[in-house]
């Protein structure tokens, strides 16, 4: 698997470019900003982007999606429970003092049991509400990799004080869906350093049982 992780924008959202080495088909996850750099990575590996997946509708994760769709022709996928949040991109831009990216159109909703594919690679969608109602994670089981969005971070979890957030729901999502994965699963959080399920199960202060 080709996997490039590029921190983009002022909040350094981890954008993932995941490609199949044989077919050169690819998925881009969370193209928040700096689309020129993302496109450069796609060209470097000679990839054809099939799907643009948004883990949740916060501006730092979705802000560059329309530019990437224009550059690649690939559809944009987001869980429908975040459509309300997506309509608030202007408000979100004001929160963090960013220019608004304009309207983002979603081509298709993604929910539990959906699978996104690039060649022989398959990412299973886990609906993990809590950080937002429509937050998802993507699990590539043959690659032992979880793209976690802002649900799980190294040593922390996503904030739940923004509209649509729920502390009870994020804990339930983490315990029922995320910690159900094997310990040797590599985790790519929405921001900051990589980690593993085992590491977080053992030491994440929000997850260890006291
Ligand atoms: Zn977020």
mmCIF file of C-alpha atoms and ligand atoms in Angstrom:
data_model
loop_
_atom_site.group_PDB
_atom_site.id
_atom_site.type_symbol
_atom_site.label_atom_id
_atom_site.label_comp_id
_atom_site.label_asym_id
_atom_site.label_seq_id
_atom_site.Cartn_x
_atom_site.Cartn_y
_atom_site.Cartn_z
ATOM 1 C CA UNK A 1 0.000 0.000 0.000
ATOM 2 C CA UNK A 2 1.166 3.503 -0.817
ATOM 3 C CA UNK A 3 0.346 5.724 2.161
ATOM 4 C CA UNK A 4 1.385 9.361 2.323
ATOM 5 C CA UNK A 5 0.367 11.481 5.308
ATOM 6 C CA UNK A 6 0.489 15.218 4.758
ATOM 7 C CA UNK A 7 -0.371 17.694 7.538
ATOM 8 C CA UNK A 8 -2.315 20.498 5.828
ATOM 9 C CA UNK A 9 -3.570 23.954 6.716
ATOM 10 C CA UNK A 10 -3.198 26.120 9.822
ATOM 11 C CA UNK A 11 -4.522 23.339 12.091
ATOM 12 C CA UNK A 12 -2.258 20.723 10.433
ATOM 13 C CA UNK A 13 -4.973 18.196 9.635
ATOM 14 C CA UNK A 14 -3.429 14.854 8.633
ATOM 15 C CA UNK A 15 -4.490 14.288 5.022
ATOM 16 C CA UNK A 16 -3.947 10.688 3.879
ATOM 17 C CA UNK A 17 -3.312 9.599 0.306
ATOM 18 C CA UNK A 18 -3.786 5.833 0.126
ATOM 19 C CA UNK A 19 -2.972 4.040 -3.107
ATOM 20 C CA UNK A 20 -2.897 0.502 -4.447
ATOM 21 C CA UNK A 21 0.556 -0.313 -5.834
ATOM 22 C CA UNK A 22 -0.793 -2.560 -8.619
ATOM 23 C CA UNK A 23 -3.767 -0.668 -10.037
ATOM 24 C CA UNK A 24 -2.616 2.815 -8.904
ATOM 25 C CA UNK A 25 -6.157 3.568 -7.774
ATOM 26 C CA UNK A 26 -6.302 5.802 -4.716
ATOM 27 C CA UNK A 27 -8.433 7.290 -1.948
ATOM 28 C CA UNK A 28 -7.733 10.692 -0.430
ATOM 29 C CA UNK A 29 -8.946 11.243 3.121
ATOM 30 C CA UNK A 30 -9.482 14.709 4.653
ATOM 31 C CA UNK A 31 -8.075 17.116 2.036
ATOM 32 C CA UNK A 32 -8.505 20.108 4.344
ATOM 33 C CA UNK A 33 -6.187 22.521 2.555
ATOM 34 C CA UNK A 34 -2.973 22.824 0.484
ATOM 35 C CA UNK A 35 -4.475 20.895 -2.430
ATOM 36 C CA UNK A 36 -1.477 21.716 -4.663
ATOM 37 C CA UNK A 37 0.682 19.606 -2.330
ATOM 38 C CA UNK A 38 -1.878 16.808 -2.257
ATOM 39 C CA UNK A 39 -2.028 16.786 -6.068
ATOM 40 C CA UNK A 40 1.791 16.711 -6.194
ATOM 41 C CA UNK A 41 1.752 13.522 -4.072
ATOM 42 C CA UNK A 42 -0.882 11.974 -6.333
ATOM 43 C CA UNK A 43 1.272 12.734 -9.391
ATOM 44 C CA UNK A 44 4.470 11.549 -7.697
ATOM 45 C CA UNK A 45 2.930 8.062 -7.314
ATOM 46 C CA UNK A 46 1.039 8.226 -10.608
ATOM 47 C CA UNK A 47 -2.280 7.647 -8.834
ATOM 48 C CA UNK A 48 -5.857 7.883 -10.023
ATOM 49 C CA UNK A 49 -8.101 9.129 -7.211
ATOM 50 C CA UNK A 50 -11.377 7.180 -7.043
ATOM 51 C CA UNK A 51 -12.878 8.610 -3.874
ATOM 52 C CA UNK A 52 -12.454 11.601 -1.576
ATOM 53 C CA UNK A 53 -13.480 10.603 1.949
ATOM 54 C CA UNK A 54 -14.193 13.166 4.674
ATOM 55 C CA UNK A 55 -14.019 11.822 8.258
ATOM 56 C CA UNK A 56 -16.228 14.685 9.508
ATOM 57 C CA UNK A 57 -17.432 18.094 8.361
ATOM 58 C CA UNK A 58 -15.009 20.363 10.212
ATOM 59 C CA UNK A 59 -13.444 22.972 7.953
ATOM 60 C CA UNK A 60 -9.862 21.825 8.565
ATOM 61 C CA UNK A 61 -10.787 18.355 7.180
ATOM 62 C CA UNK A 62 -13.141 19.299 4.333
ATOM 63 C CA UNK A 63 -11.972 22.779 3.245
ATOM 64 C CA UNK A 64 -10.058 21.655 0.142
ATOM 65 C CA UNK A 65 -12.454 18.932 -1.011
ATOM 66 C CA UNK A 66 -14.022 20.881 -3.902
ATOM 67 C CA UNK A 67 -10.598 21.855 -5.267
ATOM 68 C CA UNK A 68 -9.486 18.230 -5.134
ATOM 69 C CA UNK A 69 -12.710 17.080 -6.813
ATOM 70 C CA UNK A 70 -12.105 19.611 -9.598
ATOM 71 C CA UNK A 71 -8.531 18.348 -10.000
ATOM 72 C CA UNK A 72 -9.348 14.607 -9.951
ATOM 73 C CA UNK A 73 -13.018 14.170 -10.866
ATOM 74 C CA UNK A 74 -13.456 11.892 -7.826
ATOM 75 C CA UNK A 75 -16.687 12.019 -5.772
ATOM 76 C CA UNK A 76 -16.766 13.450 -2.216
ATOM 77 C CA UNK A 77 -18.124 11.141 0.495
ATOM 78 C CA UNK A 78 -19.331 12.190 3.974
ATOM 79 C CA UNK A 79 -21.701 10.655 6.515
ATOM 80 C CA UNK A 80 -25.121 12.311 6.190
ATOM 81 C CA UNK A 81 -25.307 13.097 9.915
ATOM 82 C CA UNK A 82 -22.697 15.824 9.285
ATOM 83 C CA UNK A 83 -24.597 17.579 6.470
ATOM 84 C CA UNK A 84 -25.926 20.207 8.926
ATOM 85 C CA UNK A 85 -22.391 20.971 10.083
ATOM 86 C CA UNK A 86 -21.268 21.222 6.470
ATOM 87 C CA UNK A 87 -23.787 24.025 5.917
ATOM 88 C CA UNK A 88 -21.995 25.968 8.695
ATOM 89 C CA UNK A 89 -18.590 26.243 7.002
ATOM 90 C CA UNK A 90 -18.798 30.067 7.059
ATOM 91 C CA UNK A 91 -19.389 30.003 10.819
ATOM 92 C CA UNK A 92 -16.590 27.482 11.285
ATOM 93 C CA UNK A 93 -14.242 29.682 9.239
ATOM 94 C CA UNK A 94 -15.027 32.611 11.532
ATOM 95 C CA UNK A 95 -14.251 30.475 14.643
ATOM 96 C CA UNK A 96 -10.684 29.935 13.549
ATOM 97 C CA UNK A 97 -10.151 33.112 11.523
ATOM 98 C CA UNK A 98 -9.876 31.349 8.161
ATOM 99 C CA UNK A 99 -11.244 32.376 4.785
ATOM 100 C CA UNK A 100 -14.388 30.416 3.951
ATOM 101 C CA UNK A 101 -13.806 27.716 1.320
ATOM 102 C CA UNK A 102 -17.288 28.276 -0.133
ATOM 103 C CA UNK A 103 -19.952 25.620 -0.506
ATOM 104 C CA UNK A 104 -18.900 21.954 -0.453
ATOM 105 C CA UNK A 105 -21.142 19.477 -2.305
ATOM 106 C CA UNK A 106 -21.360 15.861 -1.174
ATOM 107 C CA UNK A 107 -21.779 13.209 -3.855
ATOM 108 C CA UNK A 108 -22.634 10.314 -1.564
ATOM 109 C CA UNK A 109 -23.196 9.501 2.127
ATOM 110 C CA UNK A 110 -21.030 6.916 3.857
ATOM 111 C CA UNK A 111 -22.219 4.860 6.801
ATOM 112 C CA UNK A 112 -21.531 1.748 8.849
ATOM 113 C CA UNK A 113 -20.945 -1.337 6.703
ATOM 114 C CA UNK A 114 -19.960 0.718 3.671
ATOM 115 C CA UNK A 115 -16.586 -0.110 2.159
ATOM 116 C CA UNK A 116 -14.424 2.296 0.156
ATOM 117 C CA UNK A 117 -12.118 0.708 -2.410
ATOM 118 C CA UNK A 118 -8.946 1.526 -4.301
ATOM 119 C CA UNK A 119 -7.819 -1.448 -6.390
ATOM 120 C CA UNK A 120 -7.343 -4.355 -3.980
ATOM 121 C CA UNK A 121 -7.444 -2.077 -0.921
ATOM 122 C CA UNK A 122 -10.658 -1.907 1.070
ATOM 123 C CA UNK A 123 -11.447 0.513 3.885
ATOM 124 C CA UNK A 124 -14.341 -0.407 6.126
ATOM 125 C CA UNK A 125 -16.402 2.523 7.405
ATOM 126 C CA UNK A 126 -16.947 2.678 11.166
ATOM 127 C CA UNK A 127 -19.561 5.243 12.188
ATOM 128 C CA UNK A 128 -18.122 6.742 15.374
ATOM 129 C CA UNK A 129 -20.319 9.647 16.534
ATOM 130 C CA UNK A 130 -19.129 11.856 19.384
ATOM 131 C CA UNK A 131 -16.698 14.454 18.059
ATOM 132 C CA UNK A 132 -19.497 15.176 15.574
ATOM 133 C CA UNK A 133 -22.703 13.217 14.809
ATOM 134 C CA UNK A 134 -21.381 12.091 11.439
ATOM 135 C CA UNK A 135 -17.782 11.248 12.395
ATOM 136 C CA UNK A 136 -16.399 8.113 10.777
ATOM 137 C CA UNK A 137 -13.169 6.112 10.947
ATOM 138 C CA UNK A 138 -11.801 4.040 8.052
ATOM 139 C CA UNK A 139 -10.311 0.621 8.815
ATOM 140 C CA UNK A 140 -8.022 -1.118 6.310
ATOM 141 C CA UNK A 141 -7.802 -4.525 7.970
ATOM 142 C CA UNK A 142 -5.344 -6.177 5.580
ATOM 143 C CA UNK A 143 -3.031 -3.192 6.141
ATOM 144 C CA UNK A 144 -3.663 -3.017 9.915
ATOM 145 C CA UNK A 145 -4.389 0.685 9.584
ATOM 146 C CA UNK A 146 -7.110 2.897 11.036
ATOM 147 C CA UNK A 147 -7.723 6.423 9.805
ATOM 148 C CA UNK A 148 -9.304 7.852 12.952
ATOM 149 C CA UNK A 149 -10.294 11.424 12.060
ATOM 150 C CA UNK A 150 -10.722 13.470 15.239
ATOM 151 C CA UNK A 151 -12.181 10.548 17.222
ATOM 152 C CA UNK A 152 -8.869 9.278 18.645
ATOM 153 C CA UNK A 153 -5.489 10.989 19.090
ATOM 154 C CA UNK A 154 -2.205 9.782 20.550
ATOM 155 C CA UNK A 155 -2.886 10.212 24.276
ATOM 156 C CA UNK A 156 -6.192 12.031 23.823
ATOM 157 C CA UNK A 157 -9.623 11.964 22.190
ATOM 158 C CA UNK A 158 -11.602 14.418 20.071
ATOM 159 C CA UNK A 159 -13.160 17.459 21.691
ATOM 160 C CA UNK A 160 -16.899 17.254 22.232
ATOM 161 C CA UNK A 161 -17.733 20.871 23.122
ATOM 162 C CA UNK A 162 -18.517 22.002 19.557
ATOM 163 C CA UNK A 163 -22.010 21.753 17.982
ATOM 164 C CA UNK A 164 -22.981 18.100 17.496
ATOM 165 C CA UNK A 165 -20.403 16.866 20.002
ATOM 166 C CA UNK A 166 -21.191 14.396 22.799
ATOM 167 C CA UNK A 167 -18.764 13.064 25.392
ATOM 168 C CA UNK A 168 -20.981 10.048 26.120
ATOM 169 C CA UNK A 169 -21.203 9.181 22.426
ATOM 170 C CA UNK A 170 -17.481 9.482 21.717
ATOM 171 C CA UNK A 171 -16.661 7.201 24.654
ATOM 172 C CA UNK A 172 -19.226 4.670 23.456
ATOM 173 C CA UNK A 173 -17.837 4.838 19.894
ATOM 174 C CA UNK A 174 -14.292 4.378 21.167
ATOM 175 C CA UNK A 175 -15.094 1.437 23.441
ATOM 176 C CA UNK A 176 -17.549 -0.355 21.145
ATOM 177 C CA UNK A 177 -15.953 0.214 17.734
ATOM 178 C CA UNK A 178 -12.388 1.515 17.923
ATOM 179 C CA UNK A 179 -11.044 -0.517 20.855
ATOM 180 C CA UNK A 180 -12.668 -3.577 19.276
ATOM 181 C CA UNK A 181 -9.780 -3.517 16.764
ATOM 182 C CA UNK A 182 -6.569 -5.516 17.319
ATOM 183 C CA UNK A 183 -3.739 -4.009 19.387
ATOM 184 C CA UNK A 184 -1.312 -4.013 16.450
ATOM 185 C CA UNK A 185 -3.539 -1.686 14.395
ATOM 186 C CA UNK A 186 -1.681 1.475 13.358
ATOM 187 C CA UNK A 187 -3.735 4.592 14.004
ATOM 188 C CA UNK A 188 -3.516 7.771 11.931
ATOM 189 C CA UNK A 189 -5.295 10.463 13.969
ATOM 190 C CA UNK A 190 -6.755 13.599 12.411
ATOM 191 C CA UNK A 191 -3.945 15.653 13.940
ATOM 192 C CA UNK A 192 -0.551 14.975 15.496
ATOM 193 C CA UNK A 193 1.591 11.849 15.770
ATOM 194 C CA UNK A 194 0.648 8.289 14.831
ATOM 195 C CA UNK A 195 -0.091 5.650 17.467
ATOM 196 C CA UNK A 196 -1.498 2.111 17.803
ATOM 197 C CA UNK A 197 -4.669 0.683 19.322
ATOM 198 C CA UNK A 198 -2.562 -1.235 21.876
ATOM 199 C CA UNK A 199 -0.702 1.898 22.947
ATOM 200 C CA UNK A 200 -3.947 3.838 23.442
ATOM 201 C CA UNK A 201 -5.702 0.945 25.171
ATOM 202 C CA UNK A 202 -2.836 0.828 27.646
ATOM 203 C CA UNK A 203 -2.085 4.483 28.287
ATOM 204 C CA UNK A 204 -4.699 6.886 26.900
ATOM 205 C CA UNK A 205 -6.077 8.619 30.038
ATOM 206 C CA UNK A 206 -9.568 8.806 28.493
ATOM 207 C CA UNK A 207 -9.670 5.068 27.773
ATOM 208 C CA UNK A 208 -7.835 3.190 30.522
ATOM 209 C CA UNK A 209 -10.124 1.653 33.063
ATOM 210 C CA UNK A 210 -9.377 3.012 36.526
HETATM 211 ZN ZN1 LIG B 1 -12.773 18.063 13.992
#
